[in-house]
Amino acid sequence: MTSATVAADTRPPVVEERTSARVLRVLGKAPVHLLLVIIGLLWLVPTFGLLVTSLLSPTTFSEGGWWQVFSKPSLLTLDNYRELFDNGAITSSLTTTIWITIGGTVLPIFIASLAGYAFAWLDFPGRDWAFIGVVALLVVPLQMALIPIFTLYNKLGIFDTIASLILFHTAFGLPFAIFLLRNFFIGIPKELLEAARIDGASEMRIFFRLILPLGLPAIASLAIFQFLWTWNDLLVALTFGRQTQPITVAIFSQLRQFGSNIELIAPASFVSLAIPLVVFFAFQRYFVQGLLAGSVK
């Protein structure tokens, strides 16, 4: 028997062993995957229920609940959304939320990018102690600053404005943002920066042309965090807003004044939920990369 014949005879069993091992591996993980699918479906039930509720008339919902659509899909209607976008208070609050969220996301990220680059690659007196101070600010609870900032805003005359809410979210978003971006920037190879300096690039040119493009995963991940925190905020908006009401305060006001106004509360709540979900799924590929920023060099 030749060596080629021996190789031909022994090759199929190897393939069969690999296939069987693959099947066993899949079957071994099947219970875990099944459990994760069940948990995921249970987690989605409230969101699905809110969506269906927003598509039902108040009478239909009060008579049988949202689950009756499984037997009568014809009950679904878009009338609630038409009324929602005809409601001036809700549409105005949605616009206000967009401005607050954009400002409260872009401003802290820009400042934190500059600070993170300085803490990572610039030598200045007290750099390490200043960074320790930034990290220490992470443990300061937001509630401690509500009354002092309320008094300060009254004295400055910026209370109940979009700018006041943007500044507050910026101030409390900066410590985490600086911490995250500094840890990511310090993992950039030092040789790249030295080569740019040898070529005559200024620090600002290095920052905008080198650091920001390389730091995109961490910046995108941070943008997701900051966007979600700012969009979903209720406590700060209730404290510093009277006429300037984000969508969360507008929904809360409707719930407080009209407890049975489900045809307005349900679609407004789902719109408030859907926009952050769209942003998250649009940037989710950067999410894990940003979370692991600086953990491995």
Short mmCIF file of C-alpha atoms in Angstrom, two decimals:
data_model
loop_
_atom_site.label_atom_id
_atom_site.label_comp_id
_atom_site.label_asym_id
_atom_site.label_seq_id
_atom_site.Cartn_x
_atom_site.Cartn_y
_atom_site.Cartn_z
CA MET A 1 0.00 0.00 0.00
CA THR A 2 1.46 3.38 -1.03
CA SER A 3 1.73 6.42 1.20
CA ALA A 4 -0.81 8.28 -0.97
CA THR A 5 -3.34 5.47 -0.43
CA VAL A 6 -2.77 5.55 3.31
CA ALA A 7 -3.31 9.32 3.36
CA ALA A 8 -6.49 8.97 1.31
CA ASP A 9 -7.82 6.29 3.65
CA THR A 10 -7.14 8.24 6.82
CA ARG A 11 -8.40 11.66 5.71
CA PRO A 12 -12.23 11.10 5.91
CA PRO A 13 -12.19 9.97 9.58
CA VAL A 14 -10.34 13.18 10.46
CA VAL A 15 -13.07 15.23 8.73
CA GLU A 16 -15.75 13.21 10.50
CA GLU A 17 -14.08 13.77 13.84
CA ARG A 18 -13.92 17.50 13.23
CA THR A 19 -17.56 17.63 12.18
CA SER A 20 -18.68 15.61 15.19
CA ALA A 21 -16.61 17.78 17.50
CA ARG A 22 -18.25 20.84 16.00
CA VAL A 23 -21.72 19.36 16.51
CA LEU A 24 -20.92 18.44 20.10
CA ARG A 25 -19.63 21.95 20.72
CA VAL A 26 -22.82 23.47 19.33
CA LEU A 27 -24.99 21.12 21.37
CA GLY A 28 -22.97 21.90 24.49
CA LYS A 29 -23.60 25.62 24.06
CA ALA A 30 -27.25 25.20 23.04
CA PRO A 31 -28.67 25.47 26.62
CA VAL A 32 -26.75 28.70 27.21
CA HIS A 33 -27.89 30.16 23.89
CA LEU A 34 -31.48 29.10 24.57
CA LEU A 35 -31.37 30.74 28.00
CA LEU A 36 -29.97 33.96 26.51
CA VAL A 37 -32.71 34.00 23.86
CA ILE A 38 -35.40 33.55 26.53
CA ILE A 39 -33.91 36.33 28.68
CA GLY A 40 -33.70 38.59 25.64
CA LEU A 41 -37.33 37.96 24.71
CA LEU A 42 -38.50 38.59 28.28
CA TRP A 43 -36.45 41.80 28.32
CA LEU A 44 -38.19 42.96 25.13
CA VAL A 45 -41.73 42.28 26.37
CA PRO A 46 -42.20 45.71 28.06
CA THR A 47 -40.88 47.52 24.96
CA PHE A 48 -43.12 45.51 22.66
CA GLY A 49 -46.07 46.10 24.98
CA LEU A 50 -45.39 49.87 24.93
CA LEU A 51 -45.24 49.84 21.13
CA VAL A 52 -48.53 47.97 20.81
CA THR A 53 -50.17 50.19 23.44
CA SER A 54 -49.13 53.27 21.47
CA LEU A 55 -50.98 51.83 18.46
CA LEU A 56 -54.26 51.17 20.29
CA SER A 57 -57.13 53.52 20.98
CA PRO A 58 -57.71 54.33 24.68
CA THR A 59 -61.04 52.50 24.68
CA THR A 60 -59.57 49.36 23.15
CA PHE A 61 -56.66 49.35 25.58
CA SER A 62 -58.84 49.84 28.66
CA GLU A 63 -61.23 47.09 27.60
CA GLY A 64 -58.77 44.28 26.95
CA GLY A 65 -55.11 45.26 27.25
CA TRP A 66 -52.44 45.34 24.55
CA TRP A 67 -52.17 41.53 24.16
CA GLN A 68 -55.55 41.34 22.42
CA VAL A 69 -53.85 42.38 19.15
CA PHE A 70 -52.64 38.79 18.76
CA SER A 71 -56.23 37.76 18.04
CA LYS A 72 -57.37 41.07 16.47
CA PRO A 73 -54.51 42.79 14.57
CA SER A 74 -57.04 45.13 12.94
CA LEU A 75 -57.24 47.07 16.22
CA LEU A 76 -53.89 48.72 15.50
CA THR A 77 -54.04 52.35 14.36
CA LEU A 78 -51.69 55.31 13.84
CA ASP A 79 -54.16 57.89 15.16
CA ASN A 80 -52.24 58.26 18.43
CA TYR A 81 -49.07 59.27 16.59
CA ARG A 82 -50.98 61.77 14.46
CA GLU A 83 -52.33 63.38 17.62
CA LEU A 84 -48.88 63.25 19.22
CA PHE A 85 -47.18 65.23 16.48
CA ASP A 86 -50.10 67.68 16.46
CA ASN A 87 -49.47 68.36 20.16
CA GLY A 88 -47.37 71.52 20.42
CA ALA A 89 -46.09 70.82 23.93
CA ILE A 90 -44.72 67.38 23.00
CA THR A 91 -43.10 68.45 19.72
CA SER A 92 -41.55 71.49 21.41
CA SER A 93 -40.16 69.34 24.21
CA LEU A 94 -38.77 66.88 21.68
CA THR A 95 -36.94 69.70 19.89
CA THR A 96 -35.64 70.99 23.24
CA THR A 97 -34.39 67.50 24.12
CA ILE A 98 -32.53 67.23 20.83
CA TRP A 99 -30.73 70.56 21.40
CA ILE A 100 -29.86 69.69 25.00
CA THR A 101 -28.63 66.23 24.04
CA ILE A 102 -26.50 67.46 21.14
CA GLY A 103 -24.91 70.18 23.26
CA GLY A 104 -24.56 67.92 26.30
CA THR A 105 -22.81 65.29 24.16
CA VAL A 106 -20.58 67.28 21.79
CA LEU A 107 -19.26 69.82 24.31
CA PRO A 108 -18.02 67.39 27.00
CA ILE A 109 -16.53 65.05 24.39
CA PHE A 110 -14.57 67.89 22.78
CA ILE A 111 -13.27 69.21 26.11
CA ALA A 112 -12.52 65.70 27.38
CA SER A 113 -10.61 64.87 24.18
CA LEU A 114 -8.32 67.85 24.71
CA ALA A 115 -7.90 67.06 28.40
CA GLY A 116 -7.37 63.35 27.75
CA TYR A 117 -4.61 64.12 25.23
CA ALA A 118 -2.96 66.51 27.68
CA PHE A 119 -3.05 64.00 30.54
CA ALA A 120 -1.74 61.23 28.28
CA TRP A 121 1.07 62.89 26.30
CA LEU A 122 1.86 66.38 27.59
CA ASP A 123 4.20 66.96 30.52
CA PHE A 124 3.13 69.78 32.84
CA PRO A 125 3.53 70.38 36.59
CA GLY A 126 0.98 68.50 38.70
CA ARG A 127 -0.31 66.38 35.84
CA ASP A 128 -0.64 63.17 37.86
CA TRP A 129 -2.25 64.91 40.82
CA ALA A 130 -4.68 66.71 38.54
CA PHE A 131 -5.67 63.39 36.96
CA ILE A 132 -6.17 61.86 40.40
CA GLY A 133 -8.48 64.78 41.17
CA VAL A 134 -10.46 64.09 38.00
CA VAL A 135 -10.82 60.41 38.96
CA ALA A 136 -11.92 61.44 42.48
CA LEU A 137 -14.73 63.52 40.96
CA LEU A 138 -16.26 60.30 39.59
CA VAL A 139 -17.56 59.44 43.07
CA VAL A 140 -19.31 62.80 43.60
CA PRO A 141 -23.09 62.19 43.41
CA LEU A 142 -25.03 64.44 41.08
CA GLN A 143 -27.63 65.21 43.75
CA MET A 144 -25.06 67.07 45.88
CA ALA A 145 -24.73 69.81 43.26
CA LEU A 146 -28.41 70.48 42.54
CA ILE A 147 -28.99 73.16 45.20
CA PRO A 148 -25.61 74.98 44.78
CA ILE A 149 -25.94 75.03 40.99
CA PHE A 150 -29.58 76.13 41.32
CA THR A 151 -28.41 79.13 43.36
CA LEU A 152 -25.56 79.87 40.93
CA TYR A 153 -27.83 79.74 37.90
CA ASN A 154 -30.26 82.18 39.54
CA LYS A 155 -27.43 84.64 40.21
CA LEU A 156 -26.11 84.33 36.66
CA GLY A 157 -29.59 84.63 35.15
CA ILE A 158 -29.37 81.43 33.11
CA PHE A 159 -31.87 79.37 35.09
CA ASP A 160 -34.54 77.62 32.99
CA THR A 161 -32.54 77.77 29.75
CA ILE A 162 -31.18 75.16 27.38
CA ALA A 163 -27.65 76.44 28.05
CA SER A 164 -27.98 75.78 31.79
CA LEU A 165 -28.91 72.13 31.21
CA ILE A 166 -26.11 71.67 28.68
CA LEU A 167 -23.54 73.12 31.11
CA PHE A 168 -24.73 70.88 33.95
CA HIS A 169 -24.55 67.71 31.85
CA THR A 170 -21.16 68.80 30.54
CA ALA A 171 -19.75 69.34 34.03
CA PHE A 172 -20.88 65.97 35.34
CA GLY A 173 -19.98 64.11 32.16
CA LEU A 174 -16.40 65.38 32.01
CA PRO A 175 -14.75 63.26 34.77
CA PHE A 176 -15.76 59.94 33.21
CA ALA A 177 -15.09 61.24 29.69
CA ILE A 178 -11.57 62.41 30.57
CA PHE A 179 -10.84 59.14 32.39
CA LEU A 180 -11.98 57.02 29.44
CA LEU A 181 -10.25 59.02 26.70
CA ARG A 182 -6.99 59.41 28.60
CA ASN A 183 -6.79 55.63 29.05
CA PHE A 184 -7.37 55.15 25.34
CA PHE A 185 -4.99 57.86 24.14
CA ILE A 186 -2.13 56.60 26.31
CA GLY A 187 -2.27 53.30 24.42
CA ILE A 188 -1.40 55.02 21.12
CA PRO A 189 2.22 54.19 20.14
CA LYS A 190 4.57 56.95 21.22
CA GLU A 191 6.55 56.61 18.01
CA LEU A 192 3.64 58.03 15.98
CA LEU A 193 3.61 61.23 18.01
CA GLU A 194 7.39 61.56 17.94
CA ALA A 195 7.43 61.12 14.16
CA ALA A 196 4.78 63.83 13.80
CA ARG A 197 6.75 66.21 16.01
CA ILE A 198 9.92 65.56 14.01
CA ASP A 199 8.00 66.47 10.85
CA GLY A 200 7.17 69.81 12.47
CA ALA A 201 3.52 69.20 13.42
CA SER A 202 2.17 71.32 16.25
CA GLU A 203 0.37 69.80 19.22
CA MET A 204 -3.01 70.95 17.88
CA ARG A 205 -2.26 69.48 14.46
CA ILE A 206 -1.25 66.19 16.09
CA PHE A 207 -4.46 66.23 18.11
CA PHE A 208 -6.82 66.88 15.19
CA ARG A 209 -5.03 64.88 12.47
CA LEU A 210 -3.70 61.95 14.48
CA ILE A 211 -5.24 61.55 17.94
CA LEU A 212 -8.89 62.11 17.04
CA PRO A 213 -8.98 59.65 14.09
CA LEU A 214 -7.19 56.97 16.12
CA GLY A 215 -9.42 57.63 19.13
CA LEU A 216 -12.68 57.25 17.19
CA PRO A 217 -13.73 53.96 18.89
CA ALA A 218 -13.44 55.45 22.38
CA ILE A 219 -15.05 58.72 21.33
CA ALA A 220 -18.00 56.92 19.69
CA SER A 221 -18.47 54.73 22.76
CA LEU A 222 -18.37 57.78 25.01
CA ALA A 223 -20.87 59.55 22.75
CA ILE A 224 -23.30 56.66 23.25
CA PHE A 225 -22.98 56.87 27.04
CA GLN A 226 -23.33 60.63 27.17
CA PHE A 227 -26.20 60.70 24.70
CA LEU A 228 -28.19 58.14 26.69
CA TRP A 229 -27.52 59.87 30.03
CA THR A 230 -28.54 63.27 28.70
CA TRP A 231 -31.56 62.11 26.69
CA ASN A 232 -33.05 60.05 29.54
CA ASP A 233 -32.42 62.63 32.27
CA LEU A 234 -35.40 63.59 34.41
CA LEU A 235 -34.01 64.81 37.74
CA VAL A 236 -31.80 67.61 36.37
CA ALA A 237 -34.48 68.73 33.91
CA LEU A 238 -37.08 68.89 36.69
CA THR A 239 -34.71 70.94 38.88
CA PHE A 240 -33.46 73.47 36.33
CA GLY A 241 -36.40 73.66 33.95
CA ARG A 242 -39.81 75.26 34.18
CA GLN A 243 -40.67 76.39 30.66
CA THR A 244 -37.66 74.61 29.16
CA GLN A 245 -38.95 71.06 29.31
CA PRO A 246 -37.27 68.02 27.69
CA ILE A 247 -39.39 65.10 26.55
CA THR A 248 -38.99 63.24 29.86
CA VAL A 249 -40.45 66.17 31.81
CA ALA A 250 -43.24 66.64 29.26
CA ILE A 251 -44.27 62.99 29.59
CA PHE A 252 -44.07 63.21 33.37
CA SER A 253 -46.27 66.32 33.35
CA GLN A 254 -48.86 64.62 31.18
CA LEU A 255 -48.88 61.59 33.46
CA ARG A 256 -49.27 63.75 36.54
CA GLN A 257 -52.09 65.87 35.13
CA PHE A 258 -53.93 63.30 33.02
CA GLY A 259 -53.38 59.84 34.46
CA SER A 260 -55.65 58.18 31.87
CA ASN A 261 -54.23 60.05 28.86
CA ILE A 262 -52.66 56.86 27.53
CA GLU A 263 -53.13 57.78 23.86
CA LEU A 264 -50.57 60.58 24.33
CA ILE A 265 -48.30 59.12 27.00
CA ALA A 266 -47.70 55.77 25.25
CA PRO A 267 -46.59 57.08 21.82
CA ALA A 268 -44.53 59.86 23.42
CA SER A 269 -42.80 57.32 25.65
CA PHE A 270 -42.06 55.03 22.71
CA VAL A 271 -40.62 57.89 20.63
CA SER A 272 -38.47 58.87 23.61
CA LEU A 273 -37.30 55.25 23.82
CA ALA A 274 -36.79 54.62 20.10
CA ILE A 275 -34.39 57.47 19.35
CA PRO A 276 -31.69 56.38 21.87
CA LEU A 277 -32.06 52.79 20.62
CA VAL A 278 -31.41 53.92 17.05
CA VAL A 279 -28.30 55.82 18.17
CA PHE A 280 -27.05 52.84 20.18
CA PHE A 281 -27.45 50.32 17.36
CA ALA A 282 -25.88 52.74 14.88
CA PHE A 283 -22.67 52.93 16.94
CA GLN A 284 -22.71 49.58 18.72
CA ARG A 285 -19.65 48.27 16.86
CA TYR A 286 -17.57 50.90 18.68
CA PHE A 287 -19.15 50.15 22.04
CA VAL A 288 -17.02 47.20 23.18
CA GLN A 289 -13.85 48.77 21.76
CA GLY A 290 -14.47 51.90 23.79
CA LEU A 291 -15.24 49.96 26.96
CA LEU A 292 -11.94 48.11 26.66
CA ALA A 293 -9.99 51.30 25.94
CA GLY A 294 -6.63 51.21 27.64
CA SER A 295 -7.18 47.82 29.27
CA VAL A 296 -4.64 46.06 27.02
CA LYS A 297 -1.48 47.63 25.65
#
